[in-house]
Coordinates of C-alpha atoms and ligand atoms in Angstrom, one line a residue:
M1 CA 46.5 159.5 -91.0
K2 CA 48.0 161.7 -93.8
A3 CA 47.8 165.5 -93.6
V4 CA 46.8 167.8 -96.4
I5 CA 48.1 171.3 -95.9
L6 CA 46.7 174.3 -98.2
A7 CA 49.7 176.5 -98.8
A8 CA 48.8 177.5 -102.4
G9 CA 47.3 181.0 -101.9
K10 CA 49.2 184.6 -101.8
G11 CA 48.0 186.0 -98.5
T12 CA 46.5 189.6 -100.5
R13 CA 45.6 190.8 -97.2
M14 CA 49.2 190.8 -96.1
G15 CA 49.8 194.0 -98.3
P16 CA 53.7 194.4 -99.3
L17 CA 54.7 191.3 -97.0
T18 CA 53.8 188.7 -99.5
E19 CA 55.1 190.7 -102.4
N20 CA 58.2 188.2 -102.7
R21 CA 57.2 185.1 -100.8
P22 CA 53.3 183.1 -100.0
K23 CA 51.8 183.9 -96.8
V24 CA 52.6 180.7 -95.3
M25 CA 56.2 181.3 -95.3
L26 CA 56.1 184.7 -93.2
P27 CA 58.6 183.7 -90.7
V28 CA 57.4 183.4 -87.1
A29 CA 59.9 183.3 -84.3
N30 CA 62.7 183.0 -87.2
R31 CA 60.8 179.9 -88.9
P32 CA 58.3 180.1 -91.5
L33 CA 55.1 179.6 -90.5
L34 CA 54.5 176.5 -92.3
E35 CA 57.0 175.1 -90.0
H36 CA 55.2 175.5 -86.8
I37 CA 52.1 173.6 -88.5
I38 CA 54.4 170.7 -89.6
L39 CA 55.6 170.7 -86.5
T40 CA 52.2 170.9 -84.8
L41 CA 50.9 167.9 -86.7
K42 CA 54.4 165.9 -86.0
I43 CA 53.8 166.0 -82.6
A44 CA 50.2 165.0 -83.1
G45 CA 51.4 162.0 -84.7
I46 CA 51.1 162.9 -88.6
R47 CA 54.3 162.2 -90.2
D48 CA 52.7 161.9 -94.3
I49 CA 52.0 165.5 -95.3
L50 CA 50.2 166.9 -98.8
M51 CA 51.2 170.1 -99.4
V52 CA 49.0 172.2 -102.0
T53 CA 51.0 174.8 -103.5
G54 CA 50.7 177.6 -105.9
Y55 CA 52.3 181.3 -105.4
C56 CA 56.0 181.0 -105.3
K57 CA 55.8 177.4 -104.7
E58 CA 59.6 177.0 -105.3
K59 CA 60.1 179.0 -102.0
I60 CA 58.1 176.3 -100.1
E61 CA 59.6 173.6 -102.0
D62 CA 63.2 174.8 -101.7
Y63 CA 62.8 175.5 -98.0
F64 CA 61.0 172.2 -97.2
N65 CA 62.2 169.7 -99.7
D66 CA 61.2 166.0 -98.8
G67 CA 60.4 167.0 -95.2
S68 CA 63.2 164.8 -93.9
K69 CA 65.1 167.7 -91.9
L70 CA 61.9 167.8 -89.7
G71 CA 61.5 164.3 -89.6
V72 CA 58.3 164.4 -92.2
N73 CA 57.4 163.0 -95.4
I74 CA 56.3 165.7 -97.7
E75 CA 54.9 165.3 -101.2
Y76 CA 53.8 168.3 -103.4
V77 CA 51.1 168.7 -105.8
E78 CA 50.4 172.2 -107.6
Q79 CA 47.1 174.1 -107.9
K80 CA 47.8 176.0 -110.9
A81 CA 45.0 178.5 -110.3
Q82 CA 43.9 179.6 -106.9
K83 CA 40.0 178.7 -107.5
G84 CA 39.3 178.1 -104.0
T85 CA 39.8 175.6 -101.1
A86 CA 37.5 172.7 -102.9
D87 CA 39.4 173.1 -105.7
A88 CA 42.7 173.0 -103.6
I89 CA 41.6 169.8 -101.7
A90 CA 40.2 168.2 -104.7
S91 CA 44.1 167.8 -105.9
A92 CA 44.7 165.3 -102.9
K93 CA 41.9 163.2 -104.7
N94 CA 44.3 160.4 -105.9
L95 CA 46.6 160.3 -102.7
M96 CA 43.9 159.8 -100.0
D97 CA 42.1 156.8 -99.5
E98 CA 41.5 156.8 -95.8
R99 CA 40.1 159.7 -93.6
F100 CA 42.4 162.6 -93.6
L101 CA 43.1 165.9 -91.9
V102 CA 43.3 168.8 -93.8
T103 CA 44.5 172.4 -92.4
N104 CA 44.2 175.8 -93.6
G105 CA 48.1 177.0 -94.0
D106 CA 47.4 180.1 -92.3
V107 CA 46.0 178.6 -88.8
L108 CA 47.9 177.4 -86.1
A109 CA 46.3 175.3 -83.2
A110 CA 47.8 173.0 -80.4
S111 CA 49.2 169.6 -80.9
S112 CA 46.1 168.7 -78.5
D113 CA 43.4 170.0 -80.6
I114 CA 44.8 168.1 -83.5
K115 CA 44.8 165.1 -81.7
N116 CA 40.9 165.7 -80.1
L117 CA 39.9 166.4 -84.0
L118 CA 41.8 162.8 -84.8
K119 CA 39.7 160.9 -82.1
A120 CA 36.4 162.8 -82.7
D121 CA 33.3 160.7 -84.4
G122 CA 31.6 161.7 -87.7
D123 CA 31.6 161.8 -91.6
V124 CA 33.4 165.1 -91.1
I125 CA 35.1 166.9 -88.5
I126 CA 35.4 170.9 -88.2
G127 CA 37.8 172.6 -86.1
S128 CA 36.1 175.3 -84.5
K129 CA 36.2 178.2 -82.1
K130 CA 34.4 180.9 -80.6
V131 CA 34.9 184.5 -82.5
A132 CA 34.1 188.1 -82.0
S133 CA 33.8 188.7 -85.6
P134 CA 31.5 186.4 -87.2
E135 CA 31.4 188.1 -90.4
E136 CA 35.1 187.2 -91.2
Y137 CA 34.8 183.5 -91.0
G138 CA 32.8 180.1 -91.9
I139 CA 30.2 180.0 -89.1
L140 CA 28.7 176.7 -88.0
Y141 CA 25.3 176.4 -86.6
V142 CA 25.0 173.5 -84.3
K143 CA 22.1 171.3 -82.1
G144 CA 24.1 169.3 -79.7
K145 CA 27.5 167.8 -81.0
R146 CA 26.3 168.1 -84.8
V147 CA 26.5 171.0 -87.2
E148 CA 23.5 171.6 -88.9
K149 CA 24.5 174.4 -91.4
I150 CA 27.7 175.9 -92.4
V151 CA 27.5 179.5 -93.8
E152 CA 30.6 181.5 -95.4
K153 CA 30.9 184.7 -93.9
P154 CA 27.8 185.6 -93.1
K155 CA 26.7 189.5 -93.0
S156 CA 24.8 188.7 -89.8
S157 CA 24.6 185.8 -87.6
T158 CA 23.2 184.1 -84.7
S159 CA 26.1 182.0 -84.1
D160 CA 29.8 182.8 -83.0
I161 CA 31.2 179.5 -83.8
A162 CA 33.8 179.5 -86.5
N163 CA 35.2 177.1 -89.1
A164 CA 38.7 177.1 -87.6
G165 CA 39.9 175.5 -91.2
I166 CA 41.0 172.3 -90.0
Y167 CA 39.4 169.5 -90.6
V168 CA 39.0 165.3 -91.0
F169 CA 37.2 164.0 -94.1
S170 CA 36.8 160.5 -95.4
P171 CA 37.4 160.5 -99.0
E172 CA 33.9 160.9 -100.0
I173 CA 34.5 164.7 -99.3
F174 CA 35.9 164.4 -103.2
D175 CA 32.4 163.5 -104.3
A176 CA 30.8 166.6 -102.8
I177 CA 33.7 169.0 -104.2
K178 CA 32.7 167.6 -107.4
N179 CA 29.2 168.8 -107.4
T180 CA 30.1 172.0 -105.8
M181 CA 29.2 175.2 -107.6
P182 CA 31.5 178.5 -107.7
S183 CA 30.1 180.5 -104.9
P184 CA 29.2 184.3 -105.0
R185 CA 32.9 185.4 -104.7
G186 CA 33.8 183.4 -107.6
E187 CA 35.6 180.2 -105.7
Y188 CA 34.7 176.5 -105.1
E189 CA 34.8 176.4 -101.2
I190 CA 34.6 173.6 -98.9
T191 CA 32.4 174.9 -96.6
D192 CA 29.4 174.6 -99.5
S193 CA 30.9 170.9 -100.4
I194 CA 30.9 170.1 -96.4
Q195 CA 27.0 171.5 -96.4
Q196 CA 26.1 168.9 -99.4
I197 CA 27.2 166.3 -97.2
I198 CA 25.4 167.8 -94.1
D199 CA 22.3 167.8 -96.8
S200 CA 22.5 164.5 -97.4
G201 CA 22.1 163.2 -93.8
K202 CA 25.7 162.6 -92.6
H203 CA 27.1 163.2 -89.2
A204 CA 29.1 166.7 -89.4
G205 CA 30.8 166.9 -85.9
F206 CA 32.7 170.0 -84.5
V207 CA 35.3 170.0 -82.3
L208 CA 36.0 173.6 -80.0
L209 CA 40.0 174.3 -80.1
E210 CA 41.5 175.4 -77.1
K211 CA 44.4 177.3 -78.8
W212 CA 43.7 178.7 -82.2
Q213 CA 45.2 181.5 -84.1
D214 CA 44.2 182.8 -87.5
I215 CA 46.9 184.3 -89.6
G216 CA 44.8 186.9 -92.0
F217 CA 46.3 190.4 -91.6
P218 CA 49.8 191.4 -90.5
W219 CA 49.0 192.2 -86.8
H220 CA 48.0 188.5 -86.6
V221 CA 51.6 187.8 -87.7
L222 CA 53.0 189.9 -84.5
E223 CA 50.4 188.1 -82.2
V224 CA 51.9 184.6 -83.3
N225 CA 55.4 185.6 -83.2
E226 CA 54.9 186.7 -79.5
M227 CA 52.7 184.0 -78.8
M228 CA 55.7 181.1 -80.3
L229 CA 58.3 183.4 -78.3
T230 CA 56.2 183.3 -75.0
D231 CA 55.1 179.7 -74.8
G232 CA 56.2 177.9 -78.3
T233 CA 57.8 174.1 -77.7
D234 CA 60.0 174.3 -80.8
I235 CA 62.8 177.2 -79.4
Q236 CA 65.8 175.9 -78.8
W237 CA 67.2 179.0 -76.2
E238 CA 70.9 178.6 -77.0
I239 CA 73.5 181.1 -77.5
R240 CA 75.9 179.8 -80.6
G241 CA 77.4 183.1 -81.1
E242 CA 79.4 185.5 -79.2
V243 CA 78.4 187.9 -76.6
E244 CA 81.0 190.6 -75.6
P245 CA 81.5 190.4 -71.9
L246 CA 79.6 193.9 -71.2
A247 CA 76.5 192.9 -73.1
T248 CA 73.3 192.2 -70.9
L249 CA 70.8 189.1 -71.8
K250 CA 67.9 188.8 -70.0
G251 CA 65.3 185.8 -69.8
N252 CA 64.6 183.6 -72.9
V253 CA 67.2 185.0 -75.8
S254 CA 68.7 182.9 -78.3
V255 CA 71.6 184.0 -80.3
G256 CA 72.4 182.0 -83.8
K257 CA 75.8 181.0 -85.3
G258 CA 78.3 183.9 -86.6
T259 CA 76.3 186.8 -84.9
I260 CA 78.0 189.0 -82.4
I261 CA 76.3 190.7 -79.5
R262 CA 78.6 193.7 -78.8
N263 CA 79.0 195.3 -75.2
G264 CA 76.5 197.8 -74.2
S265 CA 73.9 196.0 -75.9
Y266 CA 70.6 195.5 -73.2
I267 CA 68.5 192.5 -74.8
I268 CA 65.3 191.3 -72.7
G269 CA 63.7 188.0 -73.9
P270 CA 62.1 186.3 -75.2
V271 CA 64.2 187.7 -78.1
V272 CA 65.4 185.3 -81.0
I273 CA 68.5 186.3 -83.1
G274 CA 69.3 184.5 -85.8
N275 CA 72.7 183.6 -87.7
D276 CA 75.7 186.3 -88.7
C277 CA 73.9 189.5 -87.5
D278 CA 76.1 192.1 -86.2
I279 CA 74.3 193.7 -82.8
G280 CA 75.1 196.4 -81.0
P281 CA 77.2 198.4 -79.4
N282 CA 74.8 199.9 -76.9
C283 CA 71.5 199.2 -78.3
F284 CA 68.0 197.8 -76.7
I285 CA 65.8 194.9 -77.8
R286 CA 62.9 194.3 -75.9
P287 CA 60.4 191.3 -75.6
A288 CA 58.8 189.6 -78.4
T289 CA 61.3 190.7 -80.9
S290 CA 62.6 188.0 -83.9
I291 CA 65.5 189.2 -85.8
G292 CA 66.5 187.2 -89.1
D293 CA 69.8 186.1 -90.3
G294 CA 72.5 188.8 -91.4
V295 CA 71.1 191.6 -89.6
R296 CA 72.7 194.6 -88.3
I297 CA 71.0 196.4 -85.5
G298 CA 73.5 199.3 -84.4
N299 CA 74.3 202.1 -81.8
A300 CA 71.4 203.6 -79.9
V301 CA 68.8 201.6 -81.9
E302 CA 65.8 200.3 -79.9
V303 CA 64.0 197.5 -81.3
K304 CA 60.3 196.1 -79.2
N305 CA 57.6 193.6 -80.4
S306 CA 58.8 193.3 -84.2
I307 CA 59.8 191.1 -86.8
V308 CA 62.8 192.2 -88.8
M309 CA 63.8 189.7 -91.7
N310 CA 67.1 188.9 -93.0
A311 CA 69.5 191.3 -94.3
T312 CA 68.1 194.1 -92.9
H313 CA 70.2 196.9 -91.4
I314 CA 69.5 199.4 -88.9
G315 CA 72.8 201.0 -88.3
H316 CA 72.0 203.7 -85.5
L317 CA 69.7 206.2 -83.8
S318 CA 66.5 204.2 -84.9
Y319 CA 63.5 203.1 -83.1
V320 CA 61.3 200.1 -84.2
G321 CA 58.2 199.4 -82.4
D322 CA 55.5 196.6 -82.7
S323 CA 56.3 196.3 -86.5
I324 CA 57.3 194.0 -89.5
I325 CA 60.0 194.9 -91.5
G326 CA 61.0 193.3 -94.5
E327 CA 64.3 191.8 -96.2
G328 CA 67.2 193.5 -97.4
C329 CA 66.0 197.2 -95.9
N330 CA 68.3 199.9 -95.0
F331 CA 67.6 202.4 -92.1
G332 CA 69.2 205.9 -92.3
A333 CA 70.1 207.0 -88.8
G334 CA 67.2 208.4 -86.7
T335 CA 64.3 206.7 -88.8
K336 CA 61.3 206.5 -86.3
I337 CA 58.6 204.6 -86.3
A338 CA 55.3 205.7 -84.1
N339 CA 53.3 202.8 -82.5
L340 CA 50.9 204.4 -80.4
R341 CA 48.0 206.8 -81.3
H342 CA 47.6 210.3 -79.2
D343 CA 44.1 209.8 -78.9
G344 CA 44.4 206.3 -77.5
R345 CA 42.2 205.2 -80.1
T346 CA 43.1 201.3 -82.2
V347 CA 45.3 201.6 -85.1
M348 CA 43.6 201.7 -88.6
V349 CA 45.6 200.1 -91.3
E350 CA 44.6 200.1 -95.1
L351 CA 45.5 196.9 -97.0
A352 CA 44.1 195.8 -100.7
G353 CA 42.3 199.2 -100.5
R354 CA 40.1 198.4 -98.0
K355 CA 40.9 200.6 -94.2
L356 CA 40.7 198.1 -91.5
N357 CA 40.6 198.6 -87.9
S358 CA 43.7 196.6 -86.4
G359 CA 42.3 196.4 -82.8
R360 CA 45.1 197.1 -81.7
R361 CA 46.5 200.2 -79.5
K362 CA 49.8 199.5 -80.6
L363 CA 51.0 199.2 -83.9
G364 CA 53.8 200.6 -86.2
V365 CA 54.6 199.7 -89.6
I366 CA 54.2 196.9 -92.2
M367 CA 56.8 197.1 -94.6
G368 CA 57.6 195.2 -97.5
D369 CA 61.7 194.5 -98.8
D370 CA 64.3 196.4 -99.9
V371 CA 63.0 199.5 -98.6
H372 CA 65.3 202.5 -97.5
T373 CA 64.6 205.0 -95.5
G374 CA 66.5 208.6 -95.5
I375 CA 67.7 210.0 -92.2
N376 CA 65.3 211.5 -89.6
S377 CA 62.3 209.9 -91.5
M378 CA 59.6 209.0 -89.5
M379 CA 56.7 206.8 -90.0
N380 CA 53.4 207.0 -88.6
V381 CA 51.0 204.1 -87.0
G382 CA 49.9 201.5 -89.3
A383 CA 51.9 203.1 -92.3
V384 CA 52.0 200.4 -94.7
V385 CA 55.4 200.8 -97.0
A386 CA 55.5 198.9 -100.5
G387 CA 58.7 197.1 -101.3
G388 CA 61.8 198.7 -102.7
A389 CA 60.4 202.1 -102.0
C390 CA 62.8 205.1 -100.9
I391 CA 62.0 207.4 -98.1
D392 CA 63.5 211.0 -98.5
P393 CA 65.5 212.4 -95.5
G394 CA 63.1 214.0 -93.0
E395 CA 60.0 212.7 -94.9
Y396 CA 57.0 211.7 -93.0
V397 CA 55.3 208.3 -94.2
K398 CA 51.8 207.8 -93.3
G399 CA 48.7 205.2 -94.7
V400 CA 49.9 203.5 -98.0
Y401 CA 53.5 204.4 -99.2
G402 CA 55.3 203.8 -102.5
K403 CA 53.9 202.0 -105.7
Ligands
UD1_501 C1 38.6 180.2 -94.9 C2 37.3 178.8 -94.4 C3 36.4 180.1 -93.5 C4 36.9 179.5 -92.3 C5 38.7 180.4 -92.5 C6 39.6 180.1 -91.2 C7 36.7 178.3 -96.7 C8 35.9 178.7 -98.2 N1 36.6 179.3 -95.9 O1 38.2 181.4 -94.8 O2 35.3 179.2 -93.3 O3 36.7 180.3 -91.1 O4 39.2 180.0 -93.7 O5 40.8 180.9 -91.2 O6 37.4 177.4 -97.0 N2 44.1 178.3 -100.6 C9 44.9 177.4 -101.5 N3 44.2 177.5 -102.9 C10 43.1 178.2 -102.9 C11 42.7 178.9 -101.6 C12 43.1 179.2 -100.9 O7 45.2 176.8 -101.3 O8 42.6 178.3 -103.8 C13 44.6 178.3 -99.2 C14 45.2 179.4 -98.6 O9 46.5 179.7 -99.3 C15 45.3 179.3 -96.8 C16 44.0 178.6 -97.0 O10 43.9 178.0 -98.0 O11 46.2 179.1 -96.4 C17 42.6 179.6 -96.4 O12 42.1 180.1 -97.9 P1 41.6 181.6 -97.7 O13 41.0 182.1 -99.0 O14 42.3 182.6 -96.9 O15 40.2 181.3 -96.8 P2 39.5 182.3 -96.0 O16 38.9 183.2 -96.5 O17 40.4 182.6 -94.6

């Protein structure tokens, strides 16, 4: 069976993280999110993939090429304007003549879940998951094994079964898409096309997925990073660089080629460190941290449960907790990030003009690429720092900063 991956969107809810890359290319355990999806499909037996790309499409195509490095075949089709998920799936019309799988590029399930979807009977099969906030999802109203109704992001709902954004369709979905009208948010939504299939009396089935993660907001990237580092199957825990004799590595730690871990570094896995990094001396790297390529973590720096992207330098006396730090950033000595509110409440974050409750007690900053911080600068919980921002020495940053 072939699979279509929808990867044309920007991911505006990711704030500065998607200024220079699409959401699907955000690094999770040092691989793009999309790579984890492809590997999951491969384990489930799918080798032929059609990728629908749009925003920053060259970043995706340059990285994956024809897929041979991952042992799959990838073709690309461009969705010129992002007019909605139904429109994105319509780009696959001439290439799908049998049943096929579709997955959003921003959801991760287990291979066993994908296998269960492929085995299920029905004209349409919808992967689904019970959720705490139905208003954020497409919601399924079911009777027995049938889906009777699907409603996109209802204001209130009597069902908590969400559309997980993973489906098995037959080619008749393309006729339904042709007859789909724009939704109130002005998009062609695949959920409306599915409703047409249901209305025509066909059987829409659903499969409850065991392991599913939706990656809508930056803190979801941290959650998936932790999940992948803790029980992902595609990480090779190898030391390919140099570890000086007085450095301590505990638990699962992966060290890339050309990387040096200097004496006095204390690293507690799971931690992945990319190629050509310079780590230590005397730093403390704590669990669930992913450090990209060409990163410098210097003396008396502590990093915890964070993603630090390529070529970022955190040279001395800094603390980074529960944060996502973009590429090419440079931290002045003594830069500190707060990651816990004094009042014990969950951390609020402002993204795309909305104040959102992250639901997390611990969350540091969301930082774009090429940010420079001055010495002794301080960032409050949930701060969002735009790419290219320059923070003054001693400056206190909170809320949205830069641009
Ligand atoms: C979608 C589903 C929702 C489901 C949720 C699960 C629709 C209409 N809604 O909502 O029912 O509960 O996923 O996470 O499908 N994309 C394109 N081209 C486009 C638009 C989107 O390729 O024109 C891609 C995006 O890059 C992304 C995926 O499709 O990977 C999902 O798009 P998004 O707009 O984020 O859908 P949701 O609002 O999350």
